[in-house]
CSV table of N, CA and C in Angstrom, one decimal:
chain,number,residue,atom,x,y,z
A,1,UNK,N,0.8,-1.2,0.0
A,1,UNK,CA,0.0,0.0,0.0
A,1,UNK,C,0.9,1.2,0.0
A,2,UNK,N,0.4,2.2,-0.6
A,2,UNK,CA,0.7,3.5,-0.7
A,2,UNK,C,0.4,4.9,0.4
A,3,UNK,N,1.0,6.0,0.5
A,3,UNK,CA,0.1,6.8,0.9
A,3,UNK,C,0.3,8.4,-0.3
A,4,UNK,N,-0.9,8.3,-0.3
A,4,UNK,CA,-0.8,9.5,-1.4
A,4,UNK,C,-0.8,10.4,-0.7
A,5,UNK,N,-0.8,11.0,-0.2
A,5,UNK,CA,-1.0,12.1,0.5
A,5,UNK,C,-0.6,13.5,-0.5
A,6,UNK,N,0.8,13.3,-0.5
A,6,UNK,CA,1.5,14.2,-1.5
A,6,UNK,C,0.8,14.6,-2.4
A,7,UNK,N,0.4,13.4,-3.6
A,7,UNK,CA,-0.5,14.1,-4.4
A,7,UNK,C,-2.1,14.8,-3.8
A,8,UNK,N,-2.9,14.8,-2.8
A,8,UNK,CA,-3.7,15.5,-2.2
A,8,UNK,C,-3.2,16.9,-2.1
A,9,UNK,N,-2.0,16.5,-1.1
A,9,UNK,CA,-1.3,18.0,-0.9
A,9,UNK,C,-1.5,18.9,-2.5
A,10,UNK,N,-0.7,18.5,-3.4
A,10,UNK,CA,-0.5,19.3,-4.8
A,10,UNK,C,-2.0,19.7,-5.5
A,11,UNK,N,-2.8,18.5,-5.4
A,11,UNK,CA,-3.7,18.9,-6.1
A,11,UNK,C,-4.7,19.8,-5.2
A,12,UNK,N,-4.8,19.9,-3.9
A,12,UNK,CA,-5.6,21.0,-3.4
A,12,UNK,C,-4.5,22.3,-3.3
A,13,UNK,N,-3.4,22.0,-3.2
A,13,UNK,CA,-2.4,23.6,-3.5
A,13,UNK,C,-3.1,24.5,-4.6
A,14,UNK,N,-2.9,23.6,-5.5
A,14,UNK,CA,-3.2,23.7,-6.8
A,14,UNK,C,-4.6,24.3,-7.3
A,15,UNK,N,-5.4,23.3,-6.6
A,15,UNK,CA,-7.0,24.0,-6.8
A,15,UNK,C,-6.9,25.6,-6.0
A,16,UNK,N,-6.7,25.6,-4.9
A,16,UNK,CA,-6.3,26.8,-4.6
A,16,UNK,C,-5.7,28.1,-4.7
A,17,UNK,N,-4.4,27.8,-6.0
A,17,UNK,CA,-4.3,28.8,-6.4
A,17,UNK,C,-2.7,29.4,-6.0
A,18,UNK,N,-2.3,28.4,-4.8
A,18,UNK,CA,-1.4,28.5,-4.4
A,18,UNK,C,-0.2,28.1,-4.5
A,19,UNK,N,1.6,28.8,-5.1
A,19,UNK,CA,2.2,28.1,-5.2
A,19,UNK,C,3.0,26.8,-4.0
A,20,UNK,N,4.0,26.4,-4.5
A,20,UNK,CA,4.9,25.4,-3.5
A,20,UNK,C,4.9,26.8,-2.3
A,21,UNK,N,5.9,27.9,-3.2
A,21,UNK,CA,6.5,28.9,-2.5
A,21,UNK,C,5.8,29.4,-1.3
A,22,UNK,N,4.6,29.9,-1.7
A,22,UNK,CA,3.7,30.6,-0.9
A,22,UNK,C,3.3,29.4,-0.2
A,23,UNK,N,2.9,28.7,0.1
A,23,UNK,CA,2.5,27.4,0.7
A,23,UNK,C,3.6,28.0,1.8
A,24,UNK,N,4.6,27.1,1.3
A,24,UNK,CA,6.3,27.0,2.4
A,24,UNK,C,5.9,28.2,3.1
A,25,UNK,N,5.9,29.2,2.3
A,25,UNK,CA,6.1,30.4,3.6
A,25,UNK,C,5.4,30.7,4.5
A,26,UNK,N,3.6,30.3,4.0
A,26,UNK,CA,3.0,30.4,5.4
A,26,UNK,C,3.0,29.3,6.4
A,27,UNK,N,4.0,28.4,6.2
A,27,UNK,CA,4.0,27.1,6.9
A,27,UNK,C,5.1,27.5,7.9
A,28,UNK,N,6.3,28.3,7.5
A,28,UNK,CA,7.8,28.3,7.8
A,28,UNK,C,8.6,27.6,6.9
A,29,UNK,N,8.0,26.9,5.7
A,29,UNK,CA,9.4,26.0,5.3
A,29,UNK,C,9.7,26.4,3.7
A,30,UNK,N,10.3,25.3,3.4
A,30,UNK,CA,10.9,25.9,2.2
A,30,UNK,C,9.8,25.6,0.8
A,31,UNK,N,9.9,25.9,-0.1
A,31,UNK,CA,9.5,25.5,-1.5
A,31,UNK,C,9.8,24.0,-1.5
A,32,UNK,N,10.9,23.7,-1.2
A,32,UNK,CA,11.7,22.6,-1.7
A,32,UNK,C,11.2,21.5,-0.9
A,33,UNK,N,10.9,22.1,0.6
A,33,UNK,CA,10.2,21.0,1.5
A,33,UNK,C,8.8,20.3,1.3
A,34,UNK,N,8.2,21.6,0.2
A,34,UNK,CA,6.6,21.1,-0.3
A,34,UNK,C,6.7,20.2,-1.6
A,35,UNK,N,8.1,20.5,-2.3
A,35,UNK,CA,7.9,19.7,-3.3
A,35,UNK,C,8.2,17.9,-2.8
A,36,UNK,N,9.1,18.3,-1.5
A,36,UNK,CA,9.4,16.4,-1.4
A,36,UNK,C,7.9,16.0,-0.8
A,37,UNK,N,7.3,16.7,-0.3
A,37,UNK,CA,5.9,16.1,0.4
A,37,UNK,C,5.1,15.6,-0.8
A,38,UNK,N,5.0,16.3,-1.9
A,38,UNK,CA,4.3,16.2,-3.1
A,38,UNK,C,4.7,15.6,-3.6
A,39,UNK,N,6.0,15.3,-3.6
A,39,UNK,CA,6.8,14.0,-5.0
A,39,UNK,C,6.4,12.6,-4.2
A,40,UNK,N,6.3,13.0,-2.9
A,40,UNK,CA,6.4,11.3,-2.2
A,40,UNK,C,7.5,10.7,-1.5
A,41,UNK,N,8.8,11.9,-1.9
A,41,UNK,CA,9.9,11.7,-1.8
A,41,UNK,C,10.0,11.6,0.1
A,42,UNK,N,9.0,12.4,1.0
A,42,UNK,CA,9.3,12.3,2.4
A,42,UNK,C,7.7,12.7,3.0
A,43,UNK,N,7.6,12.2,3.6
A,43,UNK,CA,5.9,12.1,4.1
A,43,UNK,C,5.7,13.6,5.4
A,44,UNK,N,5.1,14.6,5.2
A,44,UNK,CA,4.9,15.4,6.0
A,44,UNK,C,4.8,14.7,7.6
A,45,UNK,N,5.7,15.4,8.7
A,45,UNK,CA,5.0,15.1,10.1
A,45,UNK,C,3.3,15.2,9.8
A,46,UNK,N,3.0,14.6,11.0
A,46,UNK,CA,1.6,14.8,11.3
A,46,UNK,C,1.2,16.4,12.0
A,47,UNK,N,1.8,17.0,12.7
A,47,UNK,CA,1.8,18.6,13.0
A,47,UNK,C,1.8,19.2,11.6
A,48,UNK,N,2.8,19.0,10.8
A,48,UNK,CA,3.2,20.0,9.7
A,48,UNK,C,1.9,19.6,8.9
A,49,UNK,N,1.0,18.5,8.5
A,49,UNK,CA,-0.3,17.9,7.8
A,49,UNK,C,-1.1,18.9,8.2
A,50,UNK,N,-0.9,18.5,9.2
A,50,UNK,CA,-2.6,19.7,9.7
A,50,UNK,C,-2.2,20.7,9.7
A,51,UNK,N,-1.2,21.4,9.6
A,51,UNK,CA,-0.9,22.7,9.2
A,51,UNK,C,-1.6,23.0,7.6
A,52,UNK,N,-1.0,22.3,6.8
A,52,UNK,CA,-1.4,22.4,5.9
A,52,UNK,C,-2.4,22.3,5.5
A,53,UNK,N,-3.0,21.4,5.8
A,53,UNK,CA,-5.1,21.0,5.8
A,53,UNK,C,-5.7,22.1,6.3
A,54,UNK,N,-4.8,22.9,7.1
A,54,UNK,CA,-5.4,24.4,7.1
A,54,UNK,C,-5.3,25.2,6.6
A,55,UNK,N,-4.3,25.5,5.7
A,55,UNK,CA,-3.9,26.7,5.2
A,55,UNK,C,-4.7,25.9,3.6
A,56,UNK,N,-4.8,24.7,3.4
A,56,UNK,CA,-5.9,24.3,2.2
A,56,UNK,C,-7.4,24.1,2.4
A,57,UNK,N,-7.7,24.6,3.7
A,57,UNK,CA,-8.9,24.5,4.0
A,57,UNK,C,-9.4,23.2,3.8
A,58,UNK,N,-9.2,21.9,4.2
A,58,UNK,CA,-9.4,20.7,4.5
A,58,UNK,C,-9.1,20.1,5.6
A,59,UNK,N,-10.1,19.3,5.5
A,59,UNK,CA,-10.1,18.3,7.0
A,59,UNK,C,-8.7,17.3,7.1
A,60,UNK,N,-8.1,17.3,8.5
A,60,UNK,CA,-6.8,16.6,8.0
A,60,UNK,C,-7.5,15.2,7.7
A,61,UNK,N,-8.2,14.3,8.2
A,61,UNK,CA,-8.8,13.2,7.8
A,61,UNK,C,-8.6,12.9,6.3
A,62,UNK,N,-9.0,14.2,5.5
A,62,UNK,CA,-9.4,14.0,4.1
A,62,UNK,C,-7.6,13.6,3.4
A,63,UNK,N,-6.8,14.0,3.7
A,63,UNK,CA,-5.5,14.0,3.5
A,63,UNK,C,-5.0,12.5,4.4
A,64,UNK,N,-5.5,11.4,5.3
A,64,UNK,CA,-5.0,10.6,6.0
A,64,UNK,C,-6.1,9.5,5.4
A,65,UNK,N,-7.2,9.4,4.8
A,65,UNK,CA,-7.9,8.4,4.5
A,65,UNK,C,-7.5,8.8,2.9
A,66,UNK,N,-7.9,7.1,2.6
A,66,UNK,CA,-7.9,6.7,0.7
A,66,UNK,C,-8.2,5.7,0.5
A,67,UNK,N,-9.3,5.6,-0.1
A,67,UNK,CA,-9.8,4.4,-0.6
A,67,UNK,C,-8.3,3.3,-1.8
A,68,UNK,N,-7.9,4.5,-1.9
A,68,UNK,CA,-6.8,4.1,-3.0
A,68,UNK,C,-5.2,4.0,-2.4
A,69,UNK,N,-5.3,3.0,-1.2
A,69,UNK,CA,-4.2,2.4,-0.6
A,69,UNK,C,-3.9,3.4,0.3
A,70,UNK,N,-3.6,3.3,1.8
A,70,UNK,CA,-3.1,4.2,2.9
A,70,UNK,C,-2.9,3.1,4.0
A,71,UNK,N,-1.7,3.6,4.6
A,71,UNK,CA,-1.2,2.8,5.8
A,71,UNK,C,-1.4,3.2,6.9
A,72,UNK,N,-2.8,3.5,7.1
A,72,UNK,CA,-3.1,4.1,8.5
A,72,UNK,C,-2.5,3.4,10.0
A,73,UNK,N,-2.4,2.1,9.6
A,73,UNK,CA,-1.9,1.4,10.8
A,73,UNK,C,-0.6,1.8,11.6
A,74,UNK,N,0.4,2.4,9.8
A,74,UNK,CA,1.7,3.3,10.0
A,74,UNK,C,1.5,4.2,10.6
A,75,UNK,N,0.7,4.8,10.4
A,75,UNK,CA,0.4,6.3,10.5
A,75,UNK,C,0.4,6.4,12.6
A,76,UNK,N,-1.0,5.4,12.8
A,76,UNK,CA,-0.9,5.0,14.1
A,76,UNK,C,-0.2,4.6,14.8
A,77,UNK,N,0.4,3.7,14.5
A,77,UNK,CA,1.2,3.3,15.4
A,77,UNK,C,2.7,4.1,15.9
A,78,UNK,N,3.0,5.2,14.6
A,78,UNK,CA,3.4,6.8,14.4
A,78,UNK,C,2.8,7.7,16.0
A,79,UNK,N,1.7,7.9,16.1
A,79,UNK,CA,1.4,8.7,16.6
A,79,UNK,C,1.3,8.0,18.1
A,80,UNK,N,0.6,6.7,18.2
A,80,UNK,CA,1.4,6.1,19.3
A,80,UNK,C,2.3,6.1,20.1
A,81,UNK,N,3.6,6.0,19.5
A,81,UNK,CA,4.9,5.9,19.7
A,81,UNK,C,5.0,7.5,20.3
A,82,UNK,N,4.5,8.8,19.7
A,82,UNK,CA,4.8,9.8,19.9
A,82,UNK,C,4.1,10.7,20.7
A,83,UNK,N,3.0,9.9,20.9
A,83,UNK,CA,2.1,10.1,22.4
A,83,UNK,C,2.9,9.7,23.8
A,84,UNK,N,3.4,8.2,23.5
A,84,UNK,CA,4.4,8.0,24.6
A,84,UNK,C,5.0,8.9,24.8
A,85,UNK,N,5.9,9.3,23.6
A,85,UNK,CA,7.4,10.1,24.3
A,85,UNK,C,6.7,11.4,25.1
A,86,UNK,N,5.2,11.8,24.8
A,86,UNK,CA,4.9,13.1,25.0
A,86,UNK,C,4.6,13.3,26.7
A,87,UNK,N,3.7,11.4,26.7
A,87,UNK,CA,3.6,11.4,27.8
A,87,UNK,C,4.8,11.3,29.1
A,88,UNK,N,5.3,10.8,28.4
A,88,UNK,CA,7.3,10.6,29.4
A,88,UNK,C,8.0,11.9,29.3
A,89,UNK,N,7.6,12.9,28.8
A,89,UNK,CA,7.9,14.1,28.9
A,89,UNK,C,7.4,15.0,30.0
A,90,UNK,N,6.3,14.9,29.9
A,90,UNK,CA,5.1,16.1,30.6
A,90,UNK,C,5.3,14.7,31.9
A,91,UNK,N,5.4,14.0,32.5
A,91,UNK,CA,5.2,13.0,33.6
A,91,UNK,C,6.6,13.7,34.4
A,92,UNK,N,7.7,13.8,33.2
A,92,UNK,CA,9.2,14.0,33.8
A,92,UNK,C,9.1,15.5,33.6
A,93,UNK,N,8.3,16.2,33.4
A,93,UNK,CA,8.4,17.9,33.7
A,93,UNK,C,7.8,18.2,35.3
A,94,UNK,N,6.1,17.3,35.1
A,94,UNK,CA,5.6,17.6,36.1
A,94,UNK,C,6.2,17.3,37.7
A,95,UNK,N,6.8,15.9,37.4
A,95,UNK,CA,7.8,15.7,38.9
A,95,UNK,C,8.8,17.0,38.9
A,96,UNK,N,9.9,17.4,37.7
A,96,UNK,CA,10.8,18.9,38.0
A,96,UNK,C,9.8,20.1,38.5
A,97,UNK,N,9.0,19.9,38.3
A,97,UNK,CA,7.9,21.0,38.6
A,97,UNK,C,7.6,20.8,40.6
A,98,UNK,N,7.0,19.7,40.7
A,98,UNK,CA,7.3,19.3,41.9
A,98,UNK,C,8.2,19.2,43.1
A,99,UNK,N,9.0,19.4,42.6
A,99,UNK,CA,10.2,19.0,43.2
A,99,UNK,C,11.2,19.6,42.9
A,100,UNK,N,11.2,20.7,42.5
A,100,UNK,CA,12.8,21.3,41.9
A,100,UNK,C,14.1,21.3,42.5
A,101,UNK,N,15.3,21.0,41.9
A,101,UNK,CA,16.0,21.2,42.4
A,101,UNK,C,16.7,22.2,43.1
A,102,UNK,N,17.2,22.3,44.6
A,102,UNK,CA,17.7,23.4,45.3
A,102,UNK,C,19.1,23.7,45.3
């Protein structure tokens, strides 16, 4: 299976009116960063997605589902993994918070 994403990305840029350039810049990134998301060449974070599903006025969903091959399980088990680290973070802030050192 695939994920298209990239091409979603281009072709709602596209319907929109919007180049790579101007994309990149209301995002922070480069031209060159929206073309590898669009070629396929490197798959957007999931933060930087929904950035974009906004600035294209789309649902991130619509960009994460496809009838036409998507590895959602990837995707999940992606965001899993990175809920952990989130949660091992904020667990290990809130004890420095607690307890600061003197």
């Amino acid at each position: 299976m695939e994920i298209h994403i990239g091409e979603k990305i281009k072709e709602y840029r596209e319907k929109a009116g919007v180049s790579q350039k101007k994309l990149g810049m209301s995002l922070g990134l480069s031209d060159k960063a929206i073309s590898a998301y669009e070629s396929g060449r490197t798959l957007p974070p999931l933060e930087t997605l929904n950035r974009i599903a906004v600035e294209l006025k789309r649902p991130l969903s619509f960009f994460l589902s496809d009838s036409n091959n998507i590895r959602l399980d990837e995707r999940l088990e992606s965001i899993e993994n990175t809920l952990k680290k989130l949660t091992k973070e904020i667990n290990k802030l809130k004890k420095e918070l607690r307890y600061p050192e003197e």
